[in-house]
Amino acid sequence: MALTTCKDVDGIVHDFTAFVDAYGLTSEQHSCVEEHTRVARSGTSCQSFVLAMGALSGQRELDLLSSAVSNGATVEIRRNAAAALGQLCARSRASGNLSATWEQSAVAALSRGLEDRSVDNRGDVGSWVRKQSLQSLAGVFGSDCSVLQRLLSRDADLAVRLLGQVLHSMTEKIDKLRAAAGRLLELLLCEQRVDRDSDSDTDQALGSSLEQLRQLILIHSNHSSGGDKTSRLFAIVPALALGRDDADSITQNKCGFVKCSDFSWADPEAAFARIVPALSVSDKRLRRPLFEGLVLTGSTEPLGKFAVSAVAAYAETLPETGATVEDGAQPEWGVDGIVAELTRLLLTDRRTSKLINPALSVADQLVEQGALLAAAPVSWIPLYRATQRVAFKLRAPHRLELCLKLYSSLALMSEELAGLAVGSLLAHMAHPVLRIRQTAADHLFAVVCIHGAIDADSDSDDIGRILAETEWVQDSASVKDARARLTALVRRHLPQSQD
């Protein structure tokens, strides 16, 4: 009755759990609880019984909760299923009934919960599921240091995908979510044992990636603090790296690591500066989710400035690789790698991708800040072509304005790009959307008349006068005549191949 009628059921679930521990449930009572998670009752009733399922332990309950984490009818049901699944695993492990198969099923279900991006009139409600999934995963991995090794031996793809999802979660815009992800990442890196001496190439590869991440994220010096690089170690380090005085005041965990400083992953500026060096990890299956998360956050306010600034500062530490990115070849990770990743994001499906607009915005910010100047010239043309592909026949004004802005920034990178960008901006002066014409004219004025990206000689004054004095938001004969005169003047100074 209480689970059916009450909204605040946490205390009731606690009492129900104590009842199950003391007396157990009959088969009929088991079926009753399960039935209340399926029947078409009120949402409050169903989500309450889903939360109560964590007090039980059995294959049927595991399967039901695993399905509900991603397939629950409401976000409250999915959140409660993630919480109950974590409780079920903890109780099953305590009683010695948690098999490796159950463990794998639970981790796979919670991994799907990390992908919940549901939005309604309350905002990003999917974050409730993501946060609870992170917390339940922390409970699973925090209770046994061999979970990751078992998971790796049974489903290596799931293990790597989960680690990539956690890295992506480190870039979340919500502080509490980022903090939960940081706790889980610390558990994975410093409290999970992976056998690097195994004959399995998969074990060795993941073990190497974990060690790289430890060095890049947890032991990497905090450059933003200006501290000494050899003494300012962060968060979790091997006990042997600490002085004797420090060793007396800390406790070493079961995998030989100790926490030597307090760090808040909820602090966006510090968190982004700490996580960005992980882009240097060699496994692209881990690098790409992290980069995509930084791009998504980098295009939003107010946290975007922290994400972009962290990437820009990180780019300054990278080598100029000069590797080619033509014909799909993967460049050595460096500044060229950042340009190549931005290009890849722009080449995703234009109809469904939520990354294209953020990628355009972040690329423009990084170019404007001069963070990518060390990139090889050959890496810029694919980025320009990808931007051109996004803009082709596009009628979505906001995305097209982002393309035009990126054109004007790329024009300052080289003479070749200047010619290409000016040609693209000139072409958009005839766009059917009048506001796009005005935007293209504004960027063309900046590129040609302010920055002098192309040498217009004696025509620069005439070009500037036409661009500044014409009302491009009108569709009159005089505007068409001005556009024709402008086109003739500008094309005189473009290389023949770009004319």
Short mmCIF file of C-alpha atoms in Angstrom, two decimals:
data_model
loop_
_atom_site.label_atom_id
_atom_site.label_comp_id
_atom_site.label_asym_id
_atom_site.label_seq_id
_atom_site.Cartn_x
_atom_site.Cartn_y
_atom_site.Cartn_z
CA MET A 1 0.00 0.00 0.00
CA ALA A 2 2.77 2.46 0.91
CA LEU A 3 4.78 1.71 -2.24
CA THR A 4 1.62 2.18 -4.28
CA THR A 5 0.45 5.49 -2.80
CA CYS A 6 3.47 7.39 -1.42
CA LYS A 7 5.72 9.64 -3.52
CA ASP A 8 8.73 9.71 -1.16
CA VAL A 9 9.51 6.03 -0.85
CA ASP A 10 13.21 5.97 0.07
CA GLY A 11 12.42 5.26 3.72
CA ILE A 12 9.79 2.70 2.76
CA VAL A 13 12.27 0.90 0.48
CA HIS A 14 14.75 0.86 3.36
CA ASP A 15 12.16 -0.80 5.62
CA PHE A 16 11.18 -3.20 2.83
CA THR A 17 14.85 -4.19 2.45
CA ALA A 18 15.11 -4.85 6.20
CA PHE A 19 11.94 -6.96 6.02
CA VAL A 20 13.38 -9.04 3.17
CA ASP A 21 16.62 -9.54 5.10
CA ALA A 22 14.75 -10.66 8.20
CA TYR A 23 11.99 -12.82 6.75
CA GLY A 24 12.55 -13.25 3.02
CA LEU A 25 9.70 -13.28 0.51
CA THR A 26 7.43 -16.04 -0.62
CA SER A 27 7.15 -16.85 -4.29
CA GLU A 28 3.73 -15.18 -4.33
CA GLN A 29 5.15 -12.00 -2.79
CA HIS A 30 7.99 -12.02 -5.33
CA SER A 31 5.48 -12.19 -8.14
CA CYS A 32 3.43 -9.40 -6.59
CA VAL A 33 6.38 -7.01 -6.52
CA GLU A 34 7.34 -7.89 -10.10
CA GLU A 35 3.77 -7.46 -11.30
CA HIS A 36 3.58 -3.95 -9.88
CA THR A 37 6.56 -2.97 -12.04
CA ARG A 38 4.66 -4.04 -15.16
CA VAL A 39 1.02 -3.12 -14.64
CA ALA A 40 -0.34 0.09 -16.10
CA ARG A 41 -0.62 1.90 -12.78
CA SER A 42 0.40 5.47 -12.02
CA GLY A 43 4.00 6.36 -12.77
CA THR A 44 4.70 6.92 -9.07
CA SER A 45 3.53 3.43 -8.19
CA CYS A 46 5.57 1.73 -10.89
CA GLN A 47 8.77 3.65 -10.18
CA SER A 48 8.42 2.92 -6.44
CA PHE A 49 8.23 -0.82 -7.00
CA VAL A 50 11.16 -0.66 -9.44
CA LEU A 51 13.24 0.93 -6.68
CA ALA A 52 12.11 -1.77 -4.26
CA MET A 53 13.38 -4.47 -6.65
CA GLY A 54 16.91 -3.72 -5.43
CA ALA A 55 16.05 -5.53 -2.18
CA LEU A 56 15.59 -8.77 -4.10
CA SER A 57 18.17 -10.96 -5.78
CA GLY A 58 17.46 -13.28 -8.65
CA GLN A 59 17.84 -13.69 -12.38
CA ARG A 60 14.32 -12.41 -13.07
CA GLU A 61 14.89 -9.24 -11.03
CA LEU A 62 18.28 -8.67 -12.69
CA ASP A 63 16.78 -9.03 -16.17
CA LEU A 64 13.85 -6.75 -15.37
CA LEU A 65 16.03 -4.00 -13.92
CA SER A 66 18.62 -4.28 -16.70
CA SER A 67 15.90 -3.74 -19.25
CA ALA A 68 14.25 -0.91 -17.31
CA VAL A 69 17.48 1.15 -17.13
CA SER A 70 17.24 1.93 -20.84
CA ASN A 71 13.66 0.94 -21.73
CA GLY A 72 11.66 2.27 -18.75
CA ALA A 73 8.59 4.26 -19.76
CA THR A 74 9.59 7.33 -17.71
CA VAL A 75 12.88 8.87 -16.69
CA GLU A 76 12.00 8.23 -13.03
CA ILE A 77 11.62 4.51 -13.73
CA ARG A 78 14.96 4.42 -15.56
CA ARG A 79 16.70 6.31 -12.74
CA ASN A 80 15.22 4.04 -10.06
CA ALA A 81 16.13 0.95 -12.09
CA ALA A 82 19.77 2.12 -12.18
CA ALA A 83 19.71 2.67 -8.41
CA ALA A 84 18.03 -0.68 -7.73
CA LEU A 85 20.48 -2.49 -10.00
CA GLY A 86 23.38 -1.11 -8.00
CA GLN A 87 21.71 -2.22 -4.75
CA LEU A 88 20.97 -5.68 -6.16
CA CYS A 89 24.63 -6.13 -7.14
CA ALA A 90 25.86 -5.00 -3.73
CA ARG A 91 23.49 -7.33 -1.87
CA SER A 92 24.25 -10.24 -4.18
CA ARG A 93 27.99 -9.75 -3.76
CA ALA A 94 27.62 -9.60 0.02
CA SER A 95 25.75 -12.91 -0.01
CA GLY A 96 28.21 -14.49 -2.46
CA ASN A 97 25.59 -14.85 -5.21
CA LEU A 98 26.93 -12.31 -7.72
CA SER A 99 28.25 -14.33 -10.64
CA ALA A 100 30.48 -12.93 -13.39
CA THR A 101 27.54 -13.21 -15.80
CA TRP A 102 25.27 -11.15 -13.55
CA GLU A 103 28.07 -8.65 -13.07
CA GLN A 104 28.54 -8.29 -16.82
CA SER A 105 24.80 -7.87 -17.40
CA ALA A 106 24.55 -5.17 -14.76
CA VAL A 107 27.55 -3.24 -16.10
CA ALA A 108 26.18 -3.45 -19.66
CA ALA A 109 22.79 -2.12 -18.51
CA LEU A 110 24.33 0.75 -16.56
CA SER A 111 26.54 1.52 -19.56
CA ARG A 112 23.36 2.00 -21.59
CA GLY A 113 22.10 4.30 -18.86
CA LEU A 114 25.08 6.59 -19.51
CA GLU A 115 23.66 7.23 -22.99
CA ASP A 116 20.32 8.60 -21.75
CA ARG A 117 19.94 12.08 -23.28
CA SER A 118 16.22 12.55 -22.62
CA VAL A 119 14.96 16.14 -22.51
CA ASP A 120 11.53 17.45 -21.56
CA ASN A 121 10.06 20.67 -20.16
CA ARG A 122 12.09 20.09 -16.99
CA GLY A 123 15.34 20.20 -18.92
CA ASP A 124 18.02 17.50 -19.23
CA VAL A 125 16.17 14.82 -17.28
CA GLY A 126 18.36 12.13 -18.81
CA SER A 127 21.10 13.45 -16.53
CA TRP A 128 19.23 11.85 -13.60
CA VAL A 129 19.74 8.44 -15.19
CA ARG A 130 23.34 9.17 -16.16
CA LYS A 131 24.23 10.33 -12.65
CA GLN A 132 22.60 7.32 -10.98
CA SER A 133 24.27 4.96 -13.47
CA LEU A 134 27.67 6.47 -12.61
CA GLN A 135 27.00 6.07 -8.90
CA SER A 136 25.83 2.46 -9.26
CA LEU A 137 28.86 1.63 -11.40
CA ALA A 138 31.08 3.15 -8.71
CA GLY A 139 29.47 0.76 -6.24
CA VAL A 140 30.10 -2.22 -8.51
CA PHE A 141 33.76 -1.40 -9.20
CA GLY A 142 34.47 -0.09 -5.72
CA SER A 143 33.51 -3.36 -4.04
CA ASP A 144 35.93 -5.65 -5.93
CA CYS A 145 39.25 -4.74 -7.56
CA SER A 146 38.96 -7.55 -10.14
CA VAL A 147 35.70 -6.50 -11.81
CA LEU A 148 37.41 -4.78 -14.75
CA GLN A 149 39.69 -7.77 -15.37
CA ARG A 150 36.72 -10.16 -15.42
CA LEU A 151 34.79 -7.82 -17.67
CA LEU A 152 37.75 -7.56 -20.02
CA SER A 153 38.05 -11.33 -20.31
CA ARG A 154 34.33 -11.75 -21.06
CA ASP A 155 33.55 -8.68 -23.19
CA ALA A 156 36.55 -6.52 -24.05
CA ASP A 157 34.49 -4.18 -26.25
CA LEU A 158 32.18 -3.40 -23.33
CA ALA A 159 35.15 -2.67 -21.05
CA VAL A 160 36.71 -0.23 -23.52
CA ARG A 161 33.36 1.37 -24.38
CA LEU A 162 32.59 1.91 -20.69
CA LEU A 163 35.94 3.59 -20.09
CA GLY A 164 35.28 5.86 -23.07
CA GLN A 165 31.84 6.72 -21.71
CA VAL A 166 33.32 7.63 -18.34
CA LEU A 167 35.86 9.92 -20.02
CA HIS A 168 33.01 11.53 -21.96
CA SER A 169 31.12 12.02 -18.69
CA MET A 170 34.13 13.90 -17.31
CA THR A 171 33.15 16.75 -19.65
CA GLU A 172 29.53 17.01 -18.47
CA LYS A 173 28.13 20.51 -17.97
CA ILE A 174 26.44 19.51 -14.68
CA ASP A 175 28.86 19.73 -11.75
CA LYS A 176 27.40 16.83 -9.73
CA LEU A 177 27.51 14.57 -12.77
CA ARG A 178 31.15 15.43 -13.42
CA ALA A 179 31.95 14.75 -9.76
CA ALA A 180 30.28 11.31 -9.96
CA ALA A 181 32.24 10.54 -13.13
CA GLY A 182 35.47 11.63 -11.46
CA ARG A 183 34.88 9.26 -8.56
CA LEU A 184 34.26 6.37 -10.94
CA LEU A 185 37.32 7.22 -13.04
CA GLU A 186 39.54 7.20 -9.96
CA LEU A 187 38.18 3.76 -9.04
CA LEU A 188 38.81 2.40 -12.54
CA LEU A 189 42.34 3.77 -12.77
CA CYS A 190 43.60 3.17 -9.25
CA GLU A 191 41.52 0.45 -7.64
CA GLN A 192 41.08 -1.99 -10.51
CA ARG A 193 43.75 -4.54 -11.37
CA VAL A 194 44.35 -5.40 -15.03
CA ASP A 195 46.97 -8.03 -15.86
CA ARG A 196 49.44 -6.31 -18.20
CA ASP A 197 51.62 -9.45 -18.19
CA SER A 198 48.83 -11.51 -19.71
CA ASP A 199 49.35 -13.24 -23.05
CA SER A 200 46.19 -11.56 -24.29
CA ASP A 201 46.83 -8.59 -26.58
CA THR A 202 43.54 -7.08 -25.40
CA ASP A 203 44.58 -7.21 -21.74
CA GLN A 204 47.95 -5.67 -22.55
CA ALA A 205 46.38 -2.91 -24.65
CA LEU A 206 43.85 -1.90 -22.01
CA GLY A 207 46.44 -2.17 -19.26
CA SER A 208 48.69 0.16 -21.25
CA SER A 209 45.81 2.60 -21.80
CA LEU A 210 45.00 2.61 -18.07
CA GLU A 211 48.60 3.35 -17.23
CA GLN A 212 48.67 6.17 -19.78
CA LEU A 213 45.51 7.66 -18.28
CA ARG A 214 46.93 7.44 -14.76
CA GLN A 215 49.99 9.38 -15.86
CA LEU A 216 48.06 11.92 -17.95
CA ILE A 217 45.19 12.60 -15.54
CA LEU A 218 46.11 11.64 -11.99
CA ILE A 219 49.87 12.05 -11.81
CA HIS A 220 50.19 14.78 -14.44
CA SER A 221 51.39 18.10 -12.98
CA ASN A 222 48.83 20.86 -12.69
CA HIS A 223 50.17 23.40 -15.21
CA SER A 224 47.39 25.89 -14.52
CA SER A 225 48.52 26.26 -10.92
CA GLY A 226 52.04 27.30 -11.87
CA GLY A 227 53.43 24.80 -9.38
CA ASP A 228 56.62 22.79 -9.68
CA LYS A 229 56.14 19.97 -12.16
CA THR A 230 58.05 17.44 -10.09
CA SER A 231 56.41 18.08 -6.73
CA ARG A 232 52.80 18.98 -7.56
CA LEU A 233 51.39 15.50 -8.08
CA PHE A 234 47.63 15.24 -8.33
CA ALA A 235 45.10 13.11 -6.52
CA ILE A 236 46.35 9.52 -6.63
CA VAL A 237 49.99 8.45 -6.84
CA PRO A 238 52.06 5.37 -5.95
CA ALA A 239 53.06 5.41 -2.29
CA LEU A 240 56.76 5.23 -3.22
CA ALA A 241 56.45 8.63 -4.89
CA LEU A 242 55.62 10.29 -1.56
CA GLY A 243 57.99 11.54 1.06
CA ARG A 244 58.21 9.89 4.46
CA ASP A 245 56.31 12.71 6.16
CA ASP A 246 53.45 12.36 3.67
CA ALA A 247 53.38 8.59 4.01
CA ASP A 248 52.67 8.87 7.72
CA SER A 249 49.44 10.80 7.12
CA ILE A 250 47.85 8.79 4.32
CA THR A 251 46.38 5.36 3.78
CA GLN A 252 47.43 3.18 0.89
CA ASN A 253 44.63 1.41 -0.98
CA LYS A 254 44.62 -2.25 -1.94
CA CYS A 255 46.19 -1.60 -5.34
CA GLY A 256 49.13 0.38 -3.97
CA PHE A 257 47.91 3.93 -4.60
CA VAL A 258 47.32 6.73 -2.17
CA LYS A 259 45.32 9.94 -2.29
CA CYS A 260 47.64 12.85 -1.61
CA SER A 261 45.44 15.88 -2.30
CA ASP A 262 41.80 16.91 -2.37
CA PHE A 263 40.53 17.76 -5.81
CA SER A 264 37.01 18.68 -6.85
CA TRP A 265 35.85 17.40 -10.21
CA ALA A 266 32.84 19.67 -9.72
CA ASP A 267 35.08 22.70 -10.35
CA PRO A 268 34.74 23.10 -14.14
CA GLU A 269 37.91 25.11 -14.79
CA ALA A 270 40.12 22.75 -12.79
CA ALA A 271 38.35 19.61 -14.04
CA PHE A 272 38.71 20.46 -17.74
CA ALA A 273 42.35 21.42 -17.30
CA ARG A 274 42.93 18.07 -15.58
CA ILE A 275 41.09 15.83 -18.04
CA VAL A 276 42.22 17.37 -21.35
CA PRO A 277 45.74 15.80 -21.32
CA ALA A 278 43.99 12.42 -21.61
CA LEU A 279 43.51 13.28 -25.31
CA SER A 280 47.08 12.03 -25.71
CA VAL A 281 46.03 8.45 -24.90
CA SER A 282 47.00 6.21 -27.81
CA ASP A 283 43.67 4.34 -28.11
CA LYS A 284 41.34 6.41 -30.29
CA ARG A 285 38.34 4.54 -28.81
CA LEU A 286 39.09 6.41 -25.59
CA ARG A 287 40.28 9.65 -27.14
CA ARG A 288 37.27 10.26 -29.38
CA PRO A 289 34.53 10.14 -26.71
CA LEU A 290 36.55 12.56 -24.58
CA PHE A 291 37.12 14.94 -27.50
CA GLU A 292 33.45 14.82 -28.48
CA GLY A 293 32.45 15.67 -24.92
CA LEU A 294 34.82 18.63 -24.86
CA VAL A 295 33.39 19.87 -28.18
CA LEU A 296 29.80 19.58 -26.95
CA THR A 297 30.57 21.47 -23.75
CA GLY A 298 32.86 23.94 -25.52
CA SER A 299 29.99 25.29 -27.60
CA THR A 300 27.80 26.19 -24.60
CA GLU A 301 27.87 28.90 -21.99
CA PRO A 302 28.99 29.45 -19.34
CA LEU A 303 31.25 26.36 -19.21
CA GLY A 304 32.30 26.48 -22.85
CA LYS A 305 35.09 28.97 -22.21
CA PHE A 306 36.71 26.62 -19.68
CA ALA A 307 36.59 23.64 -22.06
CA VAL A 308 37.94 25.58 -25.05
CA SER A 309 40.64 27.29 -22.98
CA ALA A 310 41.76 23.91 -21.63
CA VAL A 311 41.99 22.46 -25.16
CA ALA A 312 43.83 25.55 -26.38
CA ALA A 313 46.37 25.36 -23.54
CA TYR A 314 46.81 21.64 -24.16
CA ALA A 315 47.35 22.22 -27.91
CA GLU A 316 50.27 24.52 -27.11
CA THR A 317 52.07 21.57 -25.50
CA LEU A 318 51.66 19.30 -28.54
CA PRO A 319 54.24 18.80 -31.28
CA GLU A 320 53.79 19.88 -34.86
CA THR A 321 53.48 16.54 -36.60
CA GLY A 322 53.32 17.48 -40.25
CA ALA A 323 51.66 14.13 -40.96
CA THR A 324 49.32 13.94 -43.92
CA VAL A 325 45.60 13.50 -43.42
CA GLU A 326 44.81 12.84 -47.06
CA ASP A 327 43.21 9.59 -48.25
CA GLY A 328 41.94 8.84 -44.76
CA ALA A 329 45.40 8.42 -43.26
CA GLN A 330 45.50 8.93 -39.49
CA PRO A 331 48.05 11.56 -38.42
CA GLU A 332 50.25 11.13 -35.41
CA TRP A 333 48.39 12.69 -32.48
CA GLY A 334 49.38 16.29 -32.17
CA VAL A 335 47.92 19.62 -33.27
CA ASP A 336 47.20 17.97 -36.62
CA GLY A 337 45.23 15.36 -34.70
CA ILE A 338 42.95 18.02 -33.22
CA VAL A 339 42.29 19.46 -36.68
CA ALA A 340 41.64 15.96 -38.04
CA GLU A 341 39.17 15.19 -35.22
CA LEU A 342 37.27 18.43 -35.88
CA THR A 343 37.16 17.48 -39.57
CA ARG A 344 35.83 14.03 -38.72
CA LEU A 345 33.01 15.49 -36.63
CA LEU A 346 31.99 17.80 -39.47
CA LEU A 347 31.79 14.85 -41.87
CA THR A 348 29.18 12.98 -39.83
CA ASP A 349 25.59 12.70 -41.06
CA ARG A 350 24.31 16.27 -41.36
CA ARG A 351 20.70 15.29 -40.72
CA THR A 352 21.17 13.54 -37.40
CA SER A 353 24.42 14.72 -35.85
CA LYS A 354 24.28 16.95 -32.79
CA LEU A 355 28.02 17.49 -33.02
CA ILE A 356 28.27 19.54 -36.22
CA ASN A 357 27.22 22.92 -34.79
CA PRO A 358 29.43 22.49 -31.68
CA ALA A 359 32.35 21.38 -33.88
CA LEU A 360 31.97 24.48 -36.08
CA SER A 361 31.84 26.72 -33.01
CA VAL A 362 34.81 25.13 -31.21
CA ALA A 363 36.92 25.00 -34.38
CA ASP A 364 36.33 28.72 -34.90
CA GLN A 365 37.22 29.54 -31.28
CA LEU A 366 40.45 27.50 -31.42
CA VAL A 367 41.49 29.09 -34.72
CA GLU A 368 40.75 32.59 -33.41
CA GLN A 369 42.80 31.93 -30.26
CA GLY A 370 45.74 30.79 -32.37
CA ALA A 371 45.77 27.41 -30.63
CA LEU A 372 46.14 25.46 -33.90
CA LEU A 373 48.88 27.48 -35.59
CA ALA A 374 51.33 24.60 -35.31
CA ALA A 375 49.17 22.36 -37.52
CA ALA A 376 50.67 21.35 -40.85
CA PRO A 377 49.24 23.30 -43.82
CA VAL A 378 48.01 20.08 -45.42
CA SER A 379 45.63 19.47 -42.50
CA TRP A 380 43.67 22.70 -43.05
CA ILE A 381 42.27 21.97 -46.51
CA PRO A 382 40.24 18.91 -45.34
CA LEU A 383 38.74 21.08 -42.57
CA TYR A 384 37.78 23.73 -45.09
CA ARG A 385 36.29 21.12 -47.45
CA ALA A 386 34.31 19.59 -44.58
CA THR A 387 32.93 23.03 -43.68
CA GLN A 388 32.05 23.60 -47.33
CA ARG A 389 30.24 20.26 -47.41
CA VAL A 390 28.20 21.21 -44.34
CA ALA A 391 27.25 24.55 -45.92
CA PHE A 392 26.34 23.10 -49.32
CA LYS A 393 22.64 23.67 -50.13
CA LEU A 394 22.02 24.31 -46.43
CA ARG A 395 19.05 26.44 -45.44
CA ALA A 396 19.43 26.21 -41.64
CA PRO A 397 20.48 29.82 -40.90
CA HIS A 398 22.24 29.24 -37.58
CA ARG A 399 24.46 26.41 -38.85
CA LEU A 400 25.21 28.33 -42.03
CA GLU A 401 26.22 31.40 -40.02
CA LEU A 402 28.65 29.20 -38.07
CA CYS A 403 30.12 27.99 -41.38
CA LEU A 404 30.57 31.57 -42.61
CA LYS A 405 32.27 32.54 -39.34
CA LEU A 406 34.67 29.61 -39.65
CA TYR A 407 35.42 30.57 -43.27
CA SER A 408 36.49 34.04 -42.13
CA SER A 409 38.74 32.59 -39.40
CA LEU A 410 40.34 30.03 -41.73
CA ALA A 411 41.06 32.82 -44.25
CA LEU A 412 43.74 34.12 -41.90
CA MET A 413 45.64 30.83 -41.75
CA SER A 414 47.21 30.85 -45.23
CA GLU A 415 47.05 32.51 -48.64
CA GLU A 416 45.45 29.43 -50.15
CA LEU A 417 42.75 29.29 -47.48
CA ALA A 418 42.15 33.01 -47.87
CA GLY A 419 41.35 32.56 -51.55
CA LEU A 420 39.08 29.59 -50.88
CA ALA A 421 37.25 31.33 -48.04
CA VAL A 422 36.73 34.54 -49.99
CA GLY A 423 35.27 32.53 -52.87
CA SER A 424 32.86 30.74 -50.52
CA LEU A 425 31.78 33.97 -48.81
CA LEU A 426 31.25 35.60 -52.19
CA ALA A 427 29.05 32.69 -53.31
CA HIS A 428 26.81 33.11 -50.25
CA MET A 429 26.16 36.73 -51.16
CA ALA A 430 23.43 35.32 -53.43
CA HIS A 431 21.87 33.04 -50.83
CA PRO A 432 18.04 33.04 -50.81
CA VAL A 433 17.95 33.88 -47.07
CA LEU A 434 18.58 37.63 -46.85
CA ARG A 435 20.19 37.55 -43.41
CA ILE A 436 22.78 35.08 -44.73
CA ARG A 437 23.70 37.56 -47.46
CA GLN A 438 24.31 40.24 -44.84
CA THR A 439 26.35 37.87 -42.67
CA ALA A 440 28.49 36.82 -45.66
CA ALA A 441 29.02 40.49 -46.55
CA ASP A 442 30.13 41.32 -43.00
CA HIS A 443 32.66 38.48 -42.95
CA LEU A 444 33.90 39.31 -46.44
CA PHE A 445 34.47 42.92 -45.36
CA ALA A 446 36.49 41.75 -42.35
CA VAL A 447 38.57 39.31 -44.39
CA VAL A 448 39.34 41.61 -47.32
CA CYS A 449 39.21 45.14 -45.94
CA ILE A 450 40.25 44.77 -42.30
CA HIS A 451 42.62 41.80 -42.26
CA GLY A 452 43.79 42.09 -45.87
CA ALA A 453 43.72 38.33 -46.35
CA ILE A 454 43.88 38.88 -50.13
CA ASP A 455 45.82 41.63 -51.87
CA ALA A 456 43.11 43.70 -53.54
CA ASP A 457 45.49 46.54 -54.49
CA SER A 458 43.67 49.65 -55.65
CA ASP A 459 40.31 47.84 -55.65
CA SER A 460 40.18 47.47 -51.86
CA ASP A 461 38.51 50.87 -51.37
CA ASP A 462 35.82 50.10 -53.96
CA ILE A 463 35.24 46.64 -52.46
CA GLY A 464 34.93 48.11 -48.98
CA ARG A 465 32.55 50.82 -50.15
CA ILE A 466 30.22 48.33 -51.88
CA LEU A 467 30.20 45.98 -48.90
CA ALA A 468 29.60 48.74 -46.36
CA GLU A 469 27.04 50.84 -48.22
CA THR A 470 24.80 48.18 -49.76
CA GLU A 471 21.67 47.05 -47.90
CA TRP A 472 22.20 43.32 -48.41
CA VAL A 473 19.02 42.40 -46.55
CA GLN A 474 17.02 43.83 -49.44
CA ASP A 475 16.31 42.04 -52.69
CA SER A 476 16.27 44.89 -55.20
CA ALA A 477 17.81 45.57 -58.59
CA SER A 478 20.39 47.90 -57.03
CA VAL A 479 21.54 45.12 -54.67
CA LYS A 480 21.89 42.70 -57.57
CA ASP A 481 23.92 45.28 -59.49
CA ALA A 482 26.15 45.86 -56.43
CA ARG A 483 26.69 42.12 -56.07
CA ALA A 484 27.70 41.82 -59.72
CA ARG A 485 30.21 44.69 -59.40
CA LEU A 486 31.57 43.22 -56.15
CA THR A 487 32.01 39.78 -57.69
CA ALA A 488 33.92 41.20 -60.64
CA LEU A 489 36.23 43.24 -58.39
CA VAL A 490 37.00 40.41 -55.96
CA ARG A 491 37.54 37.71 -58.57
CA ARG A 492 40.28 39.76 -60.18
CA HIS A 493 42.45 39.05 -57.16
CA LEU A 494 41.68 35.38 -56.59
CA PRO A 495 44.08 32.71 -57.89
CA GLN A 496 42.89 31.26 -61.17
CA SER A 497 42.26 27.81 -59.64
CA GLN A 498 39.90 29.35 -57.05
CA ASP A 499 38.13 31.78 -59.36
#
